[in-house]
mmCIF file with all atom_site columns, C-alpha atoms in Angstrom:
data_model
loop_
_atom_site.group_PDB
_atom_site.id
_atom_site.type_symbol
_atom_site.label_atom_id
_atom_site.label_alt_id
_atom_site.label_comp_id
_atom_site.label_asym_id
_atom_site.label_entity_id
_atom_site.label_seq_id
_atom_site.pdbx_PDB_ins_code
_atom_site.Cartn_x
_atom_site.Cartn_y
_atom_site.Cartn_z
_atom_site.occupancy
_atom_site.B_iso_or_equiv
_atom_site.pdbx_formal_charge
_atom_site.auth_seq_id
_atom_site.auth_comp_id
_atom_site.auth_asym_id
_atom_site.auth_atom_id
_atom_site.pdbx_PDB_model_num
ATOM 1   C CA . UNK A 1 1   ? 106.864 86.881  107.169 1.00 54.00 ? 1   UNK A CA 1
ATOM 2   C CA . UNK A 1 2   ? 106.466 86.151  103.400 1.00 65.00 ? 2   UNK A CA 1
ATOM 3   C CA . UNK A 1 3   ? 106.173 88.471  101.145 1.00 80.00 ? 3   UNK A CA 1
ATOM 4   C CA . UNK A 1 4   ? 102.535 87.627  100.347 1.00 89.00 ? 4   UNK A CA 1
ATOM 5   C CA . UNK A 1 5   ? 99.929  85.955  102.243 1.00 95.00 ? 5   UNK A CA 1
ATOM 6   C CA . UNK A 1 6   ? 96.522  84.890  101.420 1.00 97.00 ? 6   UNK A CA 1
ATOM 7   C CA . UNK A 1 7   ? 93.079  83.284  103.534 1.00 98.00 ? 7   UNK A CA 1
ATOM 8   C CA . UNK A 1 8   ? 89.982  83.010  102.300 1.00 98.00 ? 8   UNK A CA 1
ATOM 9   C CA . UNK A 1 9   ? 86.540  81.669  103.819 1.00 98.00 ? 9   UNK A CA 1
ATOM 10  C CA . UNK A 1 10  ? 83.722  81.142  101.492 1.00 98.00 ? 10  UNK A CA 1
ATOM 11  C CA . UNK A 1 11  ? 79.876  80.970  103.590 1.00 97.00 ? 11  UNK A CA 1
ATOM 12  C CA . UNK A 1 12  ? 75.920  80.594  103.153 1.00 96.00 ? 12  UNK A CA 1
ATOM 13  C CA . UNK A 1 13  ? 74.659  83.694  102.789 1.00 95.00 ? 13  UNK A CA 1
ATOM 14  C CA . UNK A 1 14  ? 72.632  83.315  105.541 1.00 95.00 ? 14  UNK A CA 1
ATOM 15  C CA . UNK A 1 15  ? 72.716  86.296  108.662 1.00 95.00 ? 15  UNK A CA 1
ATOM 16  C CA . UNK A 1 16  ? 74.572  83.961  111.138 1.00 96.00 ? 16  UNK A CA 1
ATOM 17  C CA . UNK A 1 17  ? 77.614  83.907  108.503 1.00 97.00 ? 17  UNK A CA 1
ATOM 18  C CA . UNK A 1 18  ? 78.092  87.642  109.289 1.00 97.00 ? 18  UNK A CA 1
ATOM 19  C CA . UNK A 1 19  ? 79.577  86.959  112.576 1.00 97.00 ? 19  UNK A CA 1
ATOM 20  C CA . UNK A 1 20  ? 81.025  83.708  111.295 1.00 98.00 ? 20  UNK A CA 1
ATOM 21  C CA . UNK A 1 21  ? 83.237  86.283  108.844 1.00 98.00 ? 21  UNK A CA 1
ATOM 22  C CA . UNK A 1 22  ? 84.026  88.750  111.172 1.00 97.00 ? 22  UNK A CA 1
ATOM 23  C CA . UNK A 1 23  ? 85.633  85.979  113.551 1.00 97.00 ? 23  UNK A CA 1
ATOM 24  C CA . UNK A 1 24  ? 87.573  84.454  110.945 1.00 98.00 ? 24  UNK A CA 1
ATOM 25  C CA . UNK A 1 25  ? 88.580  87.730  109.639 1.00 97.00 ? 25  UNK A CA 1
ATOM 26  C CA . UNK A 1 26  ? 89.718  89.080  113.376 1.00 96.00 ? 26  UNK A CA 1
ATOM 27  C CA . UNK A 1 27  ? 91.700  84.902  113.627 1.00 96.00 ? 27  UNK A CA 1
ATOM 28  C CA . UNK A 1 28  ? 93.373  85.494  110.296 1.00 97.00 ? 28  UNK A CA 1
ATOM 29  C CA . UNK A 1 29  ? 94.849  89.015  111.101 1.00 96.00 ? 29  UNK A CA 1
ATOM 30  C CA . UNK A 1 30  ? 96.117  87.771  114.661 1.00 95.00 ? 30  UNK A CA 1
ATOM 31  C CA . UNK A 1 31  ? 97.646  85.287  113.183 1.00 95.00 ? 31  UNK A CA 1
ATOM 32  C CA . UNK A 1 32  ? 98.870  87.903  110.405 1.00 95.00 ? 32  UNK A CA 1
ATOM 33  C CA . UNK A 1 33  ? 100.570 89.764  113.713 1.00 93.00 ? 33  UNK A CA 1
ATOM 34  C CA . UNK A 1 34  ? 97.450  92.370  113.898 1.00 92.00 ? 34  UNK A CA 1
ATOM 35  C CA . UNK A 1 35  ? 96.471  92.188  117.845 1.00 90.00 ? 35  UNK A CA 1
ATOM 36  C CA . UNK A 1 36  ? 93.119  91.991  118.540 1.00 88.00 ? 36  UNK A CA 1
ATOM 37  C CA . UNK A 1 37  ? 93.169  95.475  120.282 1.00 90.00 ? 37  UNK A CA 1
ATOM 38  C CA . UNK A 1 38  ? 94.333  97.373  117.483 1.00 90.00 ? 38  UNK A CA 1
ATOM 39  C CA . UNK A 1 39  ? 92.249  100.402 116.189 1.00 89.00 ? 39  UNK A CA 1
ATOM 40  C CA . UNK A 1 40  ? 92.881  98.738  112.671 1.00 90.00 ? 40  UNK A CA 1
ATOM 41  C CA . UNK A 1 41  ? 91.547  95.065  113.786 1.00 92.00 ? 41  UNK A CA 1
ATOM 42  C CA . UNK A 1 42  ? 88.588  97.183  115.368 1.00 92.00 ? 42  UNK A CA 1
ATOM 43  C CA . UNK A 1 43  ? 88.305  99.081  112.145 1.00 93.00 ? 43  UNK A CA 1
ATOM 44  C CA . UNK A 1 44  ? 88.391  95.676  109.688 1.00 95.00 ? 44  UNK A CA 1
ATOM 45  C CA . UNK A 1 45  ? 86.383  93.557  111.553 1.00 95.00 ? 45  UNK A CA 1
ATOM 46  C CA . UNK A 1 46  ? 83.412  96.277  111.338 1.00 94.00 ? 46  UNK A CA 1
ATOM 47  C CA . UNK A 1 47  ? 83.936  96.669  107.588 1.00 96.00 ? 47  UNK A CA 1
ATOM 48  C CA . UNK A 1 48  ? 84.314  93.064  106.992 1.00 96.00 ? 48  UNK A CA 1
ATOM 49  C CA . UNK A 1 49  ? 80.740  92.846  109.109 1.00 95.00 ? 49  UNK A CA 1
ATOM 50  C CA . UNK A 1 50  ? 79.320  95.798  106.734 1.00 94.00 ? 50  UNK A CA 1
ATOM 51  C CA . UNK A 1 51  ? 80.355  93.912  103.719 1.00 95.00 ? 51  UNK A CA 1
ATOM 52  C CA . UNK A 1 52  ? 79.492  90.584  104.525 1.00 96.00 ? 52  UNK A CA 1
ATOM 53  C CA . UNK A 1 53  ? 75.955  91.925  105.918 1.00 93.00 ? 53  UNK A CA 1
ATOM 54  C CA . UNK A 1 54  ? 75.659  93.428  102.633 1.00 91.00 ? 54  UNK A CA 1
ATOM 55  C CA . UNK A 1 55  ? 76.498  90.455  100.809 1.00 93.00 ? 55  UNK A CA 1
ATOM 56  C CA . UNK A 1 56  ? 73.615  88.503  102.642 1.00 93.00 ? 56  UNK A CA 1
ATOM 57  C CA . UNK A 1 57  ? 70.751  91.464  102.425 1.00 89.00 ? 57  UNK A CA 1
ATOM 58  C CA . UNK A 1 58  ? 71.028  92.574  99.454  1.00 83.00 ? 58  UNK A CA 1
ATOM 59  C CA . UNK A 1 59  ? 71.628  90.342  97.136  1.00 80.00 ? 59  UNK A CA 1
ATOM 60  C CA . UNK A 1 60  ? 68.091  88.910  97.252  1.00 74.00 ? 60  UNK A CA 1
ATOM 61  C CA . UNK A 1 61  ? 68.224  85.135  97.986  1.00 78.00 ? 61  UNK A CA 1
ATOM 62  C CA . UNK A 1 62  ? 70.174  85.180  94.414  1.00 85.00 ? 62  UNK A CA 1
ATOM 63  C CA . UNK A 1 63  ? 73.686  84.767  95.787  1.00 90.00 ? 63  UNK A CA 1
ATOM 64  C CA . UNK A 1 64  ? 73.653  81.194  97.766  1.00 94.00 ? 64  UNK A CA 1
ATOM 65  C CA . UNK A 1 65  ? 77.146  82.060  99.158  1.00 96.00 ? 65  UNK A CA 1
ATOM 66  C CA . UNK A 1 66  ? 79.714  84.693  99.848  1.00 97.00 ? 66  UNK A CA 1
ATOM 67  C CA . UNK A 1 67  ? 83.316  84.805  99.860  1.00 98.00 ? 67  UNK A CA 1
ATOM 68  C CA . UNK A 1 68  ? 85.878  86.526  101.985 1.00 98.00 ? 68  UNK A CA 1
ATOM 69  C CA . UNK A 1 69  ? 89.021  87.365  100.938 1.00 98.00 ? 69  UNK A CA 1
ATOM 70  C CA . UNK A 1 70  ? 92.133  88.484  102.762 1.00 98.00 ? 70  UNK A CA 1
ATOM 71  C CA . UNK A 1 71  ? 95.511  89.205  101.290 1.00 97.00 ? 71  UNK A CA 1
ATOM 72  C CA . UNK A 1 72  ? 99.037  90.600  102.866 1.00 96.00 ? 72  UNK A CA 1
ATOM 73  C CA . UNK A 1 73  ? 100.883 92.135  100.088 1.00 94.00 ? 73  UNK A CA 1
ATOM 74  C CA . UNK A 1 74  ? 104.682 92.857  101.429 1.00 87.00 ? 74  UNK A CA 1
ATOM 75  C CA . UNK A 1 75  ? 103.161 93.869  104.966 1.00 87.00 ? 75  UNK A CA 1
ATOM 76  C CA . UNK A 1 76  ? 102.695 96.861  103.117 1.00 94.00 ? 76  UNK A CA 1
ATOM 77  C CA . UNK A 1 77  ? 98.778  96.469  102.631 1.00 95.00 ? 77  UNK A CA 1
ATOM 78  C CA . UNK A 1 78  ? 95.658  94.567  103.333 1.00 97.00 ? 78  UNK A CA 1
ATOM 79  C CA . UNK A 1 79  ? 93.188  93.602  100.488 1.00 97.00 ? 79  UNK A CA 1
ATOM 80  C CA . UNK A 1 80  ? 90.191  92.535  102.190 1.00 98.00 ? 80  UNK A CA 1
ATOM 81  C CA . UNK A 1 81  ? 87.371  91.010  99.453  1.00 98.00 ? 81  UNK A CA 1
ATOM 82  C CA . UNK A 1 82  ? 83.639  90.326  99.802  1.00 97.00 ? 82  UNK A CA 1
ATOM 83  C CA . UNK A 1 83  ? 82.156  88.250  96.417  1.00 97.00 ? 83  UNK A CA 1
ATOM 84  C CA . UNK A 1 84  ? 78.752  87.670  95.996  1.00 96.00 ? 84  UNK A CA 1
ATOM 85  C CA . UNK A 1 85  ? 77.168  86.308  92.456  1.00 94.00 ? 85  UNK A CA 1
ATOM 86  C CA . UNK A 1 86  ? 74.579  89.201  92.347  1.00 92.00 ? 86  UNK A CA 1
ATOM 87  C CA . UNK A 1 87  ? 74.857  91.199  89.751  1.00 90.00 ? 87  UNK A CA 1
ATOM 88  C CA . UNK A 1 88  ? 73.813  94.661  91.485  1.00 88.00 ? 88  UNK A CA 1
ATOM 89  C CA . UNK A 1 89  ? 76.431  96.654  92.403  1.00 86.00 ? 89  UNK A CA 1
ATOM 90  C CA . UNK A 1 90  ? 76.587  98.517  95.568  1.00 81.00 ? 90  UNK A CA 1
ATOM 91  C CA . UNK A 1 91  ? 75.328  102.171 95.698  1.00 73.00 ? 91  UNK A CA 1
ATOM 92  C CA . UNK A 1 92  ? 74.338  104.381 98.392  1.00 64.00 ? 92  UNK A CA 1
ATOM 93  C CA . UNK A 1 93  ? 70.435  104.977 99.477  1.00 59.00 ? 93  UNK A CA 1
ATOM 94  C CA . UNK A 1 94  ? 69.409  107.644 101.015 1.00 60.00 ? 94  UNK A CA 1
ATOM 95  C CA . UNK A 1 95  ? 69.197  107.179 104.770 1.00 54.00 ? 95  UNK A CA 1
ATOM 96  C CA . UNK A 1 96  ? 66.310  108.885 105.723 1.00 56.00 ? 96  UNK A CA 1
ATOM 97  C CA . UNK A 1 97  ? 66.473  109.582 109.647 1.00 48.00 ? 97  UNK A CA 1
ATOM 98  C CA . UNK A 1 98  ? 64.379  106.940 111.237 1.00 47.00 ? 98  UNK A CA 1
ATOM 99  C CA . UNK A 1 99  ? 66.055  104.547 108.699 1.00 56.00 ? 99  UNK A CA 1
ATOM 100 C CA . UNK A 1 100 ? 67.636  101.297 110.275 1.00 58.00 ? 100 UNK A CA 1
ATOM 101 C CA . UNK A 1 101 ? 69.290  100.446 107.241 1.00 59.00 ? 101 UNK A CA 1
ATOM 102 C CA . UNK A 1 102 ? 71.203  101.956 104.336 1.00 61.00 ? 102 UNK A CA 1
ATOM 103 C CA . UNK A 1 103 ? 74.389  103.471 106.278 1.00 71.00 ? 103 UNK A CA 1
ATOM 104 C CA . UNK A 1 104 ? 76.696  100.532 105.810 1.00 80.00 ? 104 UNK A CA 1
ATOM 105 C CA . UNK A 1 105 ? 78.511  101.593 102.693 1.00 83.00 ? 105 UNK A CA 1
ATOM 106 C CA . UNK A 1 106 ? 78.406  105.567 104.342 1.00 86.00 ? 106 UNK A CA 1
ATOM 107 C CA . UNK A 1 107 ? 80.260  103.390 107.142 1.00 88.00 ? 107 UNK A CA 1
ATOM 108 C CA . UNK A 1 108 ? 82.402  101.387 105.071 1.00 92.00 ? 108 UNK A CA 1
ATOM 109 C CA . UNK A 1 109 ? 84.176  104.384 102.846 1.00 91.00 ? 109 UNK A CA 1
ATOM 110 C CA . UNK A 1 110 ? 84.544  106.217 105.699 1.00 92.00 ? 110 UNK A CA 1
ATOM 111 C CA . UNK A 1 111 ? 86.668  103.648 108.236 1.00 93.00 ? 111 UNK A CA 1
ATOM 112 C CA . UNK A 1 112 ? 88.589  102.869 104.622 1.00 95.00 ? 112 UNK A CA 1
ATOM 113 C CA . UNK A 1 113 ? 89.404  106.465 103.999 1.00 94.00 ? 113 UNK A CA 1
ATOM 114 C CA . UNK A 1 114 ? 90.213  107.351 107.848 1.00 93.00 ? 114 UNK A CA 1
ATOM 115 C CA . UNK A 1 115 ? 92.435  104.197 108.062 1.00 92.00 ? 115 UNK A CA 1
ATOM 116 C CA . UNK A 1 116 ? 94.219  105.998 104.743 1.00 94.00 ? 116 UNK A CA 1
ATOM 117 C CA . UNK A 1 117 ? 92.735  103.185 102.509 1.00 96.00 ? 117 UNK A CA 1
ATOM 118 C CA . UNK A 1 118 ? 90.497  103.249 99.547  1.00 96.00 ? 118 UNK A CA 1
ATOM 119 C CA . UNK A 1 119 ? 87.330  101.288 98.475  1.00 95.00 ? 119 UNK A CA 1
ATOM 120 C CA . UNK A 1 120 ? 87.064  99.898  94.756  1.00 95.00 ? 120 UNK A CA 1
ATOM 121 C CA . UNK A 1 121 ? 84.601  97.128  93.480  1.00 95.00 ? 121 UNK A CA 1
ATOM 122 C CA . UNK A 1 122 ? 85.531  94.481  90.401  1.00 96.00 ? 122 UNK A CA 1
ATOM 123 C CA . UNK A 1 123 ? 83.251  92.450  88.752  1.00 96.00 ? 123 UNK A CA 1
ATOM 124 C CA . UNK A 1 124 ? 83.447  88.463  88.451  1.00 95.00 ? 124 UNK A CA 1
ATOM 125 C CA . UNK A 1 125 ? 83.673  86.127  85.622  1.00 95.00 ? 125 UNK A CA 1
ATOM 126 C CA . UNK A 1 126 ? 80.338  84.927  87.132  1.00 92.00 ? 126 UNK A CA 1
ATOM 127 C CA . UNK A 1 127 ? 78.723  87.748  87.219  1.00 93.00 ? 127 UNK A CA 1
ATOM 128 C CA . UNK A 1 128 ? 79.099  88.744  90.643  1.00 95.00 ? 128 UNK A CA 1
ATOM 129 C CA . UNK A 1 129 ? 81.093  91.411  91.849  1.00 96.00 ? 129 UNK A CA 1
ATOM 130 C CA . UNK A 1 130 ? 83.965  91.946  94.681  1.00 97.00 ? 130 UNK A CA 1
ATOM 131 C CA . UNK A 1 131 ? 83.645  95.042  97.118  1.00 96.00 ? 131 UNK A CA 1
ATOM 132 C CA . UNK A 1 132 ? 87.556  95.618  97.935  1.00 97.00 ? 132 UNK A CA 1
ATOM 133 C CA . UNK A 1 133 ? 88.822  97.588  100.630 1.00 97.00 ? 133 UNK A CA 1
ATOM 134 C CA . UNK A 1 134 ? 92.963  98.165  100.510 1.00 97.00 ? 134 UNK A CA 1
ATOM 135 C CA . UNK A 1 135 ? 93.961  99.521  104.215 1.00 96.00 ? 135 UNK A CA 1
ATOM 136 C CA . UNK A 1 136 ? 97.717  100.239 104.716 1.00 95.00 ? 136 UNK A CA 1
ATOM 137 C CA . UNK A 1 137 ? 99.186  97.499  107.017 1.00 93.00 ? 137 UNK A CA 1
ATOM 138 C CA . UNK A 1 138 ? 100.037 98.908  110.873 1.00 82.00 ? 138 UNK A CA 1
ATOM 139 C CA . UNK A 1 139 ? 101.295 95.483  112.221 1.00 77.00 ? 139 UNK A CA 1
ATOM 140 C CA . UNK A 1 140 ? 104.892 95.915  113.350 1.00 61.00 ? 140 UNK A CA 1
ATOM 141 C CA . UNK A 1 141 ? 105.358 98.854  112.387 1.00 54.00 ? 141 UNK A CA 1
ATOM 142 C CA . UNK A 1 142 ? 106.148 99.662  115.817 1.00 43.00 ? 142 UNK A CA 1
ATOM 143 C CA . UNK A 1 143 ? 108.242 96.407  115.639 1.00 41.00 ? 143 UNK A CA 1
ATOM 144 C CA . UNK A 1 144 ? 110.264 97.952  112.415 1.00 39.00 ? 144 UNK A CA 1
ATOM 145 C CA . UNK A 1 145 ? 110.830 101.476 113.929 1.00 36.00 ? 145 UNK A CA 1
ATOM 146 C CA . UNK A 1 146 ? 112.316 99.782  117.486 1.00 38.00 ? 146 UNK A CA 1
ATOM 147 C CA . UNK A 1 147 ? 114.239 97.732  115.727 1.00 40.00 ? 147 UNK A CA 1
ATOM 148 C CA . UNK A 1 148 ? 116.014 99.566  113.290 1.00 45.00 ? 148 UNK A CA 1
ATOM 149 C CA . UNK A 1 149 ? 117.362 102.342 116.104 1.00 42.00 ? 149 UNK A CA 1
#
């Protein structure tokens, strides 16, 4: 595998492109050796469907599209990148208890930090900003440890 790999999608911003990202996400890391039954592929494809819902809801019809990236550094860690052009960057609300909505960034730092990753966001040249997760990479691990008995 080489020693960096890179996919990217870029989608209306429209709620059928949720499930649109979270399939290409789920293809990309299969293909990235990441079985589909991993806790990790569970794990991404939920935060990639957090981010990407985020991306669509709250960026108030102001962001026409949204962008996912996906990067293998050294199969040492996964970037994982959702851009949108708004300008607003994500924050917590207050999820009051018959709330339906609000949890997805409570949800998002805490399948990052339980995986052992970290959440960061980075601001584009367009004004937009990039909500980054970095998880470290699980895929052949196994593979690595049976190998080098």
């Amino acid at each position: 595998m080489a020693d960096h790999q890179e996919a990217s999608v870029t989608l209306p911003s429209d709620p059928a492109s949720v499930a649109t990202a979270r399939r290409y996400v789920a293809e990309v890391l299969g293909e990235w050796g990441l079985p589909d039954e991993d806790t990790t592929a569970d794990s991404v494809r939920l935060i990639v469907s957090e981010l990407a819902t985020n991306a669509v809801q709250h960026t108030f019809g102001q962001s026409p599209t949204f962008t996912v990236d996906m990067r293998l550094e050294r199969e040492e860690w996964l970037r994982i990148g959702v851009t949108d052009s708004h300008p607003r960057w994500p924050k917590r609300l207050p999820a009051a208890v018959q709330q339906d909505n609000g949890r997805g960034l409570v949800i998002i730092r805490w399948l990052t930090a339980e995986a052992g990753g970290r959440l960061s966001v980075s601001p584009t040249e367009d004004g937009g900003k990039t909500v980054w997760i970095a998880l470290p990479w699980t895929a052949g691990a196994a593979t690595r440890t049976v190998s080098g008995c």
